[in-house]
Short mmCIF file of C-alpha atoms in Angstrom, two decimals:
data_model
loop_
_atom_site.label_atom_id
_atom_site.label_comp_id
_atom_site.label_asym_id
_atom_site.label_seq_id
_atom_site.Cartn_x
_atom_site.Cartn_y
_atom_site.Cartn_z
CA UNK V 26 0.00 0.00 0.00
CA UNK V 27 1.31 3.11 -1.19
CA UNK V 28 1.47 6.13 1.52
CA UNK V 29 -1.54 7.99 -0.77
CA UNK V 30 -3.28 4.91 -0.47
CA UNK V 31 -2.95 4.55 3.55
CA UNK V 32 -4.28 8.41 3.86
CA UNK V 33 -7.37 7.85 2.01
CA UNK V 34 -8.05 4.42 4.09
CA UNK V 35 -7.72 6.54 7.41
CA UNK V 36 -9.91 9.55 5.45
CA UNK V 37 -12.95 8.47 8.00
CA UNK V 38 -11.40 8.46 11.50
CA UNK V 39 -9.18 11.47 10.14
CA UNK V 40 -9.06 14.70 7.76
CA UNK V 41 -11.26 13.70 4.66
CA UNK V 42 -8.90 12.62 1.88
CA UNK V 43 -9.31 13.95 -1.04
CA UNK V 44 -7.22 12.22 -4.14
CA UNK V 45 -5.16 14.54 -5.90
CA UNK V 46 -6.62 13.57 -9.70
CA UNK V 47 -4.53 14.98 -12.53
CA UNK V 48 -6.05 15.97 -15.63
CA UNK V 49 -4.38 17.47 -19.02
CA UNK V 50 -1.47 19.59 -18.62
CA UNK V 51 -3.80 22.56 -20.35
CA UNK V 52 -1.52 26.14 -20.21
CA UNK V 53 -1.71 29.56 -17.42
CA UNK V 54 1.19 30.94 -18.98
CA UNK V 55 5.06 30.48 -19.15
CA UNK V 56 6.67 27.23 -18.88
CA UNK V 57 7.05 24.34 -16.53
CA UNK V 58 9.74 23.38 -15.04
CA UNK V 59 9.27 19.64 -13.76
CA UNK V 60 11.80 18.14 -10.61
CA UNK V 61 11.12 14.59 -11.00
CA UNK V 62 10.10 12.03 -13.70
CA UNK V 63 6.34 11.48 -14.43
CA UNK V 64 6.77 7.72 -13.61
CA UNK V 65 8.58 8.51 -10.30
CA UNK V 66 6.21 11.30 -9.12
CA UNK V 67 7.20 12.43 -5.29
CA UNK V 68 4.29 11.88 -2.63
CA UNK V 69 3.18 15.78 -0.85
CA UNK V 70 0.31 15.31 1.51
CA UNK V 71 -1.19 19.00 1.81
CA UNK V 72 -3.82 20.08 4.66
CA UNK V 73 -6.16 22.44 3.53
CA UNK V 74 -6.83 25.31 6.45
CA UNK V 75 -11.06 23.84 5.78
CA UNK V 76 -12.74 22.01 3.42
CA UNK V 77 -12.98 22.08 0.15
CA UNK V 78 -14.03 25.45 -1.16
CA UNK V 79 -13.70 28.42 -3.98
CA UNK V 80 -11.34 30.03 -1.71
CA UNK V 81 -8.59 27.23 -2.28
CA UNK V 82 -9.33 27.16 -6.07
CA UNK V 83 -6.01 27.74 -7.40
CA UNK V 84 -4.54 24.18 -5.61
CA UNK V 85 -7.93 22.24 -7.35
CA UNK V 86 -7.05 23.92 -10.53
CA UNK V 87 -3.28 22.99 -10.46
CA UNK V 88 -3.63 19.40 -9.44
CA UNK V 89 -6.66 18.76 -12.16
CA UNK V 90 -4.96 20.30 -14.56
CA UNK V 91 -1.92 18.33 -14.07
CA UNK V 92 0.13 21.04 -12.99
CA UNK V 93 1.77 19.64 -9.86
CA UNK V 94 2.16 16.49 -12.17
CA UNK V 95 4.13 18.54 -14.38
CA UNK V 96 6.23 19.14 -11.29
CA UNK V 97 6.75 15.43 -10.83
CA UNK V 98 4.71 15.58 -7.45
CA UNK V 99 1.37 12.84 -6.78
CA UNK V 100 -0.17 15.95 -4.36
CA UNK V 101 -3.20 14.63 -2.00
CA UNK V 102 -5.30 17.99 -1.31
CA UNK V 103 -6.49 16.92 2.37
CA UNK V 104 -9.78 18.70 4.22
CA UNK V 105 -8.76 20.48 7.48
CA UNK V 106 -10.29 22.01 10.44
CA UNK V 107 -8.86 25.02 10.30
CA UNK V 108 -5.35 26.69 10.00
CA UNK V 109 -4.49 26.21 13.65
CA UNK V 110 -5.33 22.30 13.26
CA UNK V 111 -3.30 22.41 10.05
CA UNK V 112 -0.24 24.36 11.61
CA UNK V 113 -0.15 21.71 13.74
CA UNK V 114 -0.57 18.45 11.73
CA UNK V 115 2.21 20.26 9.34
CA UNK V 116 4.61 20.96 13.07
CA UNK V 117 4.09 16.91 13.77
CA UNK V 118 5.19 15.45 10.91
CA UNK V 119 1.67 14.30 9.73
CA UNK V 120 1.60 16.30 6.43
CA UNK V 121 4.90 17.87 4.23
CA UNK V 122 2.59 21.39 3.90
CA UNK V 123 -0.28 22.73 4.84
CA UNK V 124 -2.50 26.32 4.47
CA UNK V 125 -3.16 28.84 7.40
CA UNK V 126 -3.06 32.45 8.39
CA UNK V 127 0.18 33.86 9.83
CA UNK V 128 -1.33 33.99 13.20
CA UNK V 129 -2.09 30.29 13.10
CA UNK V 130 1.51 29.34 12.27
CA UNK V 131 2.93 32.17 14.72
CA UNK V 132 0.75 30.42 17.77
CA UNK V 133 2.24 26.69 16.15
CA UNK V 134 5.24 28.34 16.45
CA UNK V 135 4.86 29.97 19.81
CA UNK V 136 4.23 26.19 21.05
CA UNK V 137 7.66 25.12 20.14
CA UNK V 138 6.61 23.49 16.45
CA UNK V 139 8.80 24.53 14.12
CA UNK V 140 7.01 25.52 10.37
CA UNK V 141 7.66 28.45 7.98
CA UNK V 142 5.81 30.30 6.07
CA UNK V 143 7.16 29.96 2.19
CA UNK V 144 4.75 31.60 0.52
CA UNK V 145 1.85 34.68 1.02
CA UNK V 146 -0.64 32.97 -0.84
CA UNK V 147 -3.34 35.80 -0.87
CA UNK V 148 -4.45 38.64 1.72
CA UNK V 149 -6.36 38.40 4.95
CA UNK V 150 -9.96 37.25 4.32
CA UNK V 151 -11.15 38.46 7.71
CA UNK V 152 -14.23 40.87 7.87
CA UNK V 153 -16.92 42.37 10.11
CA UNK V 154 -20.16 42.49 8.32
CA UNK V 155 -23.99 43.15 9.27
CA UNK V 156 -27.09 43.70 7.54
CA UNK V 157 -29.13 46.98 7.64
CA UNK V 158 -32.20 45.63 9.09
CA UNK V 159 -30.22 44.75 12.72
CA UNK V 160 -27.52 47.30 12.65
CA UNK V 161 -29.50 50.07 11.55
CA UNK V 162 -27.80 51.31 8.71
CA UNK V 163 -24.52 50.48 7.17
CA UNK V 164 -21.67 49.64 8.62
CA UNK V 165 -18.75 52.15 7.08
CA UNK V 166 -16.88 53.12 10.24
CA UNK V 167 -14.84 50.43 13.24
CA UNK V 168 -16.12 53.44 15.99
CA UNK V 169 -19.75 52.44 15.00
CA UNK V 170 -19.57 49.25 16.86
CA UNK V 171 -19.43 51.32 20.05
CA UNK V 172 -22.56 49.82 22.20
CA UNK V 173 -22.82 47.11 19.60
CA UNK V 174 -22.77 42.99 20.34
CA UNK V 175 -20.60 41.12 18.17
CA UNK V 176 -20.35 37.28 17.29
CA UNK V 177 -16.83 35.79 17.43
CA UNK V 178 -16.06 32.04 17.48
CA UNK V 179 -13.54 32.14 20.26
CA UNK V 180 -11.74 28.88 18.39
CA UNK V 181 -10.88 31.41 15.48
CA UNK V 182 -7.33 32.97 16.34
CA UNK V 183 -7.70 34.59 13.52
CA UNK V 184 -10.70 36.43 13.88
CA UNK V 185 -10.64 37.09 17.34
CA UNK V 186 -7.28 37.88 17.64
CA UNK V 187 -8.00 40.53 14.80
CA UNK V 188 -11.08 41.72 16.37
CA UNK V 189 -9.53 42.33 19.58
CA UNK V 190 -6.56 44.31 17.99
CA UNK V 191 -8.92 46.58 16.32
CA UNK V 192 -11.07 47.63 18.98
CA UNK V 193 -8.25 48.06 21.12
CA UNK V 194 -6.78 50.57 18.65
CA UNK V 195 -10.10 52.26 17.72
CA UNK V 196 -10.62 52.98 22.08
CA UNK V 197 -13.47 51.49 22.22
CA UNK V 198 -12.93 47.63 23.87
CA UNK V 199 -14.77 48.08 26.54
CA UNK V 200 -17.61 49.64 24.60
CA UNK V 201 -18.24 46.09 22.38
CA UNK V 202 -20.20 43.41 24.01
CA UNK V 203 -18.52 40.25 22.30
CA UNK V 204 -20.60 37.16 22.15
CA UNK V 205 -19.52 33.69 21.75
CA UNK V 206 -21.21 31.56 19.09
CA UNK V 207 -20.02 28.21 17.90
CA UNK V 208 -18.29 27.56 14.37
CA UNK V 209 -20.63 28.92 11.31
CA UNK V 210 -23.04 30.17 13.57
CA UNK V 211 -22.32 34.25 13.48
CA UNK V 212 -25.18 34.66 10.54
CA UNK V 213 -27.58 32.65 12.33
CA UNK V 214 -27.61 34.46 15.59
CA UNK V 215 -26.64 38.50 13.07
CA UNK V 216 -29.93 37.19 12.02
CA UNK V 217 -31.83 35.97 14.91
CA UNK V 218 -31.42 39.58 16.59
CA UNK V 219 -28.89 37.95 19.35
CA UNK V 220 -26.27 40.00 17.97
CA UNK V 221 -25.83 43.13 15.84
CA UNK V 222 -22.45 42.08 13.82
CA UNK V 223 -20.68 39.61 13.62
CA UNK V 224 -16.84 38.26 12.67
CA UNK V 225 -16.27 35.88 9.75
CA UNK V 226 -14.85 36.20 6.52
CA UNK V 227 -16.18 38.50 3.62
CA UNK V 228 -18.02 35.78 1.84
CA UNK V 229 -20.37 35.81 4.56
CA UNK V 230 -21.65 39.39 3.71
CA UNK V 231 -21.76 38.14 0.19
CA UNK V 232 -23.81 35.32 0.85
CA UNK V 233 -26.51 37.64 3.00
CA UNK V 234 -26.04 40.37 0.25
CA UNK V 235 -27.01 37.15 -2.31
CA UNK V 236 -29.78 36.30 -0.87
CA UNK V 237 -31.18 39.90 -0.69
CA UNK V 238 -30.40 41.40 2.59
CA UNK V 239 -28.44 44.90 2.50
CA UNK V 240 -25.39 43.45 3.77
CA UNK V 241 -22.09 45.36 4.54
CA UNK V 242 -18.30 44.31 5.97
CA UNK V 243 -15.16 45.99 6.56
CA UNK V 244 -12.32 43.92 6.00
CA UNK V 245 -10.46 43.62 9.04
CA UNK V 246 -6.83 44.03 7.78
CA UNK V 247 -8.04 47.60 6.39
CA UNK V 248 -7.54 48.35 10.18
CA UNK V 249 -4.80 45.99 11.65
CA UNK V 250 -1.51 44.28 10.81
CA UNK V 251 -2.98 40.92 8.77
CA UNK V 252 -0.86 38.10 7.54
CA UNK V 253 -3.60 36.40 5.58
CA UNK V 254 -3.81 32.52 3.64
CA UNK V 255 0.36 31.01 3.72
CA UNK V 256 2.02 27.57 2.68
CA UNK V 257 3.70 26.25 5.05
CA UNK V 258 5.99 23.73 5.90
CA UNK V 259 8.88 22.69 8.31
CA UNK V 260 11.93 24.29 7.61
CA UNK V 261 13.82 20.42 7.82
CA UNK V 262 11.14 19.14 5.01
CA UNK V 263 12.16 22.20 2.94
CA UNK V 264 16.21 21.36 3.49
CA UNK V 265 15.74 18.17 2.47
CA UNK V 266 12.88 18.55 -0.67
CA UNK V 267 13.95 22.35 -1.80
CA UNK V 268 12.51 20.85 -5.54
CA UNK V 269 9.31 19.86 -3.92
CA UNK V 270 8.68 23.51 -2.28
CA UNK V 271 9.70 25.28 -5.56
CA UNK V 272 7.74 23.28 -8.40
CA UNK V 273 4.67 23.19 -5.35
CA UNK V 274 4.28 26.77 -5.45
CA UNK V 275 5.14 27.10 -8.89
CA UNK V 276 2.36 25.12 -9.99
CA UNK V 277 -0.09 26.61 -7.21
CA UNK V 278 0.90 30.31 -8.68
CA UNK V 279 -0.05 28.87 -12.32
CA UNK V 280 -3.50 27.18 -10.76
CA UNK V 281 -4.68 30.66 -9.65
CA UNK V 282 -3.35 31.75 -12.76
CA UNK V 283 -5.73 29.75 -14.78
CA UNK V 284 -8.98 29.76 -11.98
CA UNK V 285 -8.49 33.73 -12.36
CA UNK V 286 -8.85 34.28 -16.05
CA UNK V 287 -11.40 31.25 -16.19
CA UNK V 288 -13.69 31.55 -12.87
CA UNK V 289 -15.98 29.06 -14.61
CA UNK V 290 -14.03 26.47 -15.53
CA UNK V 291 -12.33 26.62 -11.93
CA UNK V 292 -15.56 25.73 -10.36
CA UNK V 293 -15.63 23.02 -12.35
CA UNK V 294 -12.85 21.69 -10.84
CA UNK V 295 -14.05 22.24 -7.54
CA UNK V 296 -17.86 20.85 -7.99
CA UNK V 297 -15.30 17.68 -9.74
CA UNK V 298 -13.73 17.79 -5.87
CA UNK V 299 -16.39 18.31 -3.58
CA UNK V 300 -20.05 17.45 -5.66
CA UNK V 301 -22.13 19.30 -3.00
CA UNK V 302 -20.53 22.40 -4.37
CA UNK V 303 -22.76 22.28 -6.75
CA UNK V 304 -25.41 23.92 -4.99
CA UNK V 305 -23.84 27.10 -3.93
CA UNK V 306 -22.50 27.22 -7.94
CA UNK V 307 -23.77 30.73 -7.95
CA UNK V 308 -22.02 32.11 -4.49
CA UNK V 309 -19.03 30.08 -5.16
CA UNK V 310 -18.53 31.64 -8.27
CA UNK V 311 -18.90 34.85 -6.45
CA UNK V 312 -16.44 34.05 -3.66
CA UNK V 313 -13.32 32.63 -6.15
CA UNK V 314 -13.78 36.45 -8.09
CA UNK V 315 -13.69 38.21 -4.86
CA UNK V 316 -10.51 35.86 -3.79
CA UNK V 317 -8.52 35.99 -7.26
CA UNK V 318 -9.63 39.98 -7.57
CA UNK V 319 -9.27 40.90 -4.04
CA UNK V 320 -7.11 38.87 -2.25
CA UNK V 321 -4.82 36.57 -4.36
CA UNK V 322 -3.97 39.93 -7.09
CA UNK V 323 -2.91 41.90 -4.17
CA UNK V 324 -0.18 45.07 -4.35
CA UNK V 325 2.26 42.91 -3.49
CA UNK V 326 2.06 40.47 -6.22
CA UNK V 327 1.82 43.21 -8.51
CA UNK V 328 4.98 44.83 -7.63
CA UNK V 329 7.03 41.44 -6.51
CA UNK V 330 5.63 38.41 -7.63
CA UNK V 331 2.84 35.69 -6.56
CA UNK V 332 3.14 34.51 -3.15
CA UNK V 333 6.04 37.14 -2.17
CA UNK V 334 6.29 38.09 1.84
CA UNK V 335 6.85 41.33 3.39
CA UNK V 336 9.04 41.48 6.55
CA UNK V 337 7.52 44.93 7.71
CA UNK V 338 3.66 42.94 7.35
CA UNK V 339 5.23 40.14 9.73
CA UNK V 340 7.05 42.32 12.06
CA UNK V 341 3.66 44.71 12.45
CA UNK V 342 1.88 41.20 12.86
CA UNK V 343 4.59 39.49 15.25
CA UNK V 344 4.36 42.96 17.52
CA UNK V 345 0.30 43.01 17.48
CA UNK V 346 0.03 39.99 18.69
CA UNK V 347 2.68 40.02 21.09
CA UNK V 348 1.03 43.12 22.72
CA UNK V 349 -1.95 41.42 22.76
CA UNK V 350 -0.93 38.35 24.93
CA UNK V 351 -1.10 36.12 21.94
CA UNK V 352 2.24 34.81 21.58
CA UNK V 353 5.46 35.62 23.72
CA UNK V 354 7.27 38.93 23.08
CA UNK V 355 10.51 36.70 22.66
CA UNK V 356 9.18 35.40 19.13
CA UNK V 357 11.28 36.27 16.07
CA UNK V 358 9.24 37.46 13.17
CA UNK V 359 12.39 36.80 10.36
CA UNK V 360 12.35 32.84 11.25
CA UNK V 361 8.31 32.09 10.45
CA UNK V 362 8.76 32.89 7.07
CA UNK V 363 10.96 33.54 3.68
CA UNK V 364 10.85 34.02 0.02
CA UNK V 365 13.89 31.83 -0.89
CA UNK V 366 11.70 29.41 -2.62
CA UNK V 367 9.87 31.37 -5.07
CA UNK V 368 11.15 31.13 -8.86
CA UNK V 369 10.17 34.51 -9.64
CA UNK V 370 11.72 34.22 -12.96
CA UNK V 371 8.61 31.91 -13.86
CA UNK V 372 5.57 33.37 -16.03
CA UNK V 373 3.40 32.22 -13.22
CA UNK V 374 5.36 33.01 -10.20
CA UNK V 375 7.39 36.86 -11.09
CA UNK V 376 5.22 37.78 -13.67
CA UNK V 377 1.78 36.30 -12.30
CA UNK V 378 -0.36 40.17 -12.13
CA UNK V 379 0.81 40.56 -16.00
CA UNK V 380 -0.79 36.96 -16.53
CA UNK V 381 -3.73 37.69 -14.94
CA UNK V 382 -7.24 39.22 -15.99
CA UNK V 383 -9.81 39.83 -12.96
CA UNK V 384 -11.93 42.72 -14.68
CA UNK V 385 -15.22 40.94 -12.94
CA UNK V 386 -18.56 42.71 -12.11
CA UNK V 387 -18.54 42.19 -8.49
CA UNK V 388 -21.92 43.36 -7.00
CA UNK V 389 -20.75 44.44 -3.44
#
């Protein structure tokens, strides 16, 4: 039994396996540069930070397309439970990468397991939102959550840890009620009246705003240091496989390449993944534009490259959340991450925003 085969027999008592099926080689600009031979492929088990969804489209696109084939990897795209839960499984040994925010591999790291960030895949997805019919209007400002109640899933580092920041800064802590809610029940309760906002990520205001309420968000890292979506790995793993960590971000950078100038197509790939998909077609759709437009095309990758890292965002991030009792003051910001194994010099990698068309007609 191969080691691909053992993870998908332990898919029920563990992370849902999902087999990394390669399609045609198809194109997303420039040219590939494989590591290994196609009949000697190398084995990468990947956790996902959550399920399948449009927000990972770029990894669906590159493994069904045969991208990470090209690379001369067999990549199994795993279902997680979140970035903290893959931070860890990545820090144990369990999987050779995995995708979280920067806060969930600064807390991994902060608990002595040793993974590095090797690659910003997009921005922060964090965001307040609300409808008009609770809040009373839209939501435009931070200060207008003075006197509010807010829903936060106290298991989400991310959010909360953002949230918390951000009130902090705007004065007005004391002046939020925060409530508690379990996991993917903030709408329910923003809803229900038992709160009047709530924390999540944008897609939830684009899922109230699709179904016809007047919906509004501010992203969170509009007002706070953010280190949003990363690959990561341990630093070891990366010693040992540097041709593994360059052709599997090479061929992730061409994935979003292609699921960004073909939205349609990309959901194809990811209905192909995860069938019930299918019907949320019409929001998923709306939530891979928003991610390629918004998040993935980013400054950043316009001026440097896809996937390139900032050392001021990390320090900003590293010193938030140190000040906020998150992780000890003692951590080093310039070991959780690097850009040594990005082939900028690739089409897909250097030149990705050039590659790229994400003209869409987003409605919020």
């Amino acid at each position: 039994m191969t080691r691909r085969d053992a993870l998908q027999a332990t898919a029920a008592t563990a992370a849902v396996g999902l087999a990394g099926c390669v399609g045609g080689t198809g194109g997303g600009g420039g040219t590939s540069s494989a590591t290994a031979t196609p009949s000697d492929p190398t084995d990468v088990s990947v956790i996902l930070n959550w399920k399948p969804n449009a927000t990972q489209a770029g990894y669906f696109v590159a493994d069904r397309s045969g991208f990470y084939e090209e690379e001369g990897l067999s990549v199994e795209l795993v279902s997680g439970q979140g970035g903290g839960f893959a931070a860890k499984q990545v820090g144990l040994g369990n999987h050779e990468l995995g995708l979280g925010t920067g806060v969930a591999l600064l807390q991994a790291r902060n608990r002595d397991l040793d993974i590095r960030s090797f690659a910003g895949a997009q921005d922060s997805n964090a965001a307040i939102y609300t409808v008009e019919e609770q809040f009373g209007g839209q939501l435009t400002e931070p200060t207008q959550l003075a006197g509010k109640r807010v829903a936060v899933v106290a298991e989400s580092a991310k959010t909360m840890t953002y949230l918390q920041m951000l009130l902090q800064r705007e004065g007005i802590r004391e002046d939020v009620e925060l409530v508690n809610v379990g996991v993917e029940q903030q709408t329910s309760n923003l809803l229900s009246g038992n709160v009047d906002a709530a924390v999540g990520i944008f897609s939830d205001s684009l899922g109230l705003d699709n179904k016809g309420y007047d919906a509004s968000m501010l992203w969170l890292a509009d007002y706070t240091p953010a280190i949003g979506r990363t690959v990561f790995a341990r630093p070891d793993y990366a010693a040992e496989h540097p041709d593994v960590i360059r052709g599997f971000l090479r061929a992730t950078a061409r994935g979003w390449m292609r699921a960004s100038n073909d939205p349609e197509a990309a959901m194809d790939r990811m209905v192909e993944a995860r069938p019930s998909l299918s019907k949320s077609r019409e929001i998923g759709l709306l939530k891979m534009k928003y991610t390629a437009k918004n998040l993935v095309l980013s400054d950043t990758v316009r001026e440097h490259g896809w996937g390139h890292q900032v050392a001021d965002a990390w320090e900003r991030v590293v010193t938030g959340l140190s000040e906020n009792d998150v992780i000890e003051g003692s951590t080093s910001p310039g070991d959780a991450w690097t850009n040594e194994y990005l082939d900028t010099e690739t089409d897909y990698v250097g030149s990705y925003a050039e590659n790229v068309s994400t003209d869409y007609d987003l409605p919020v």
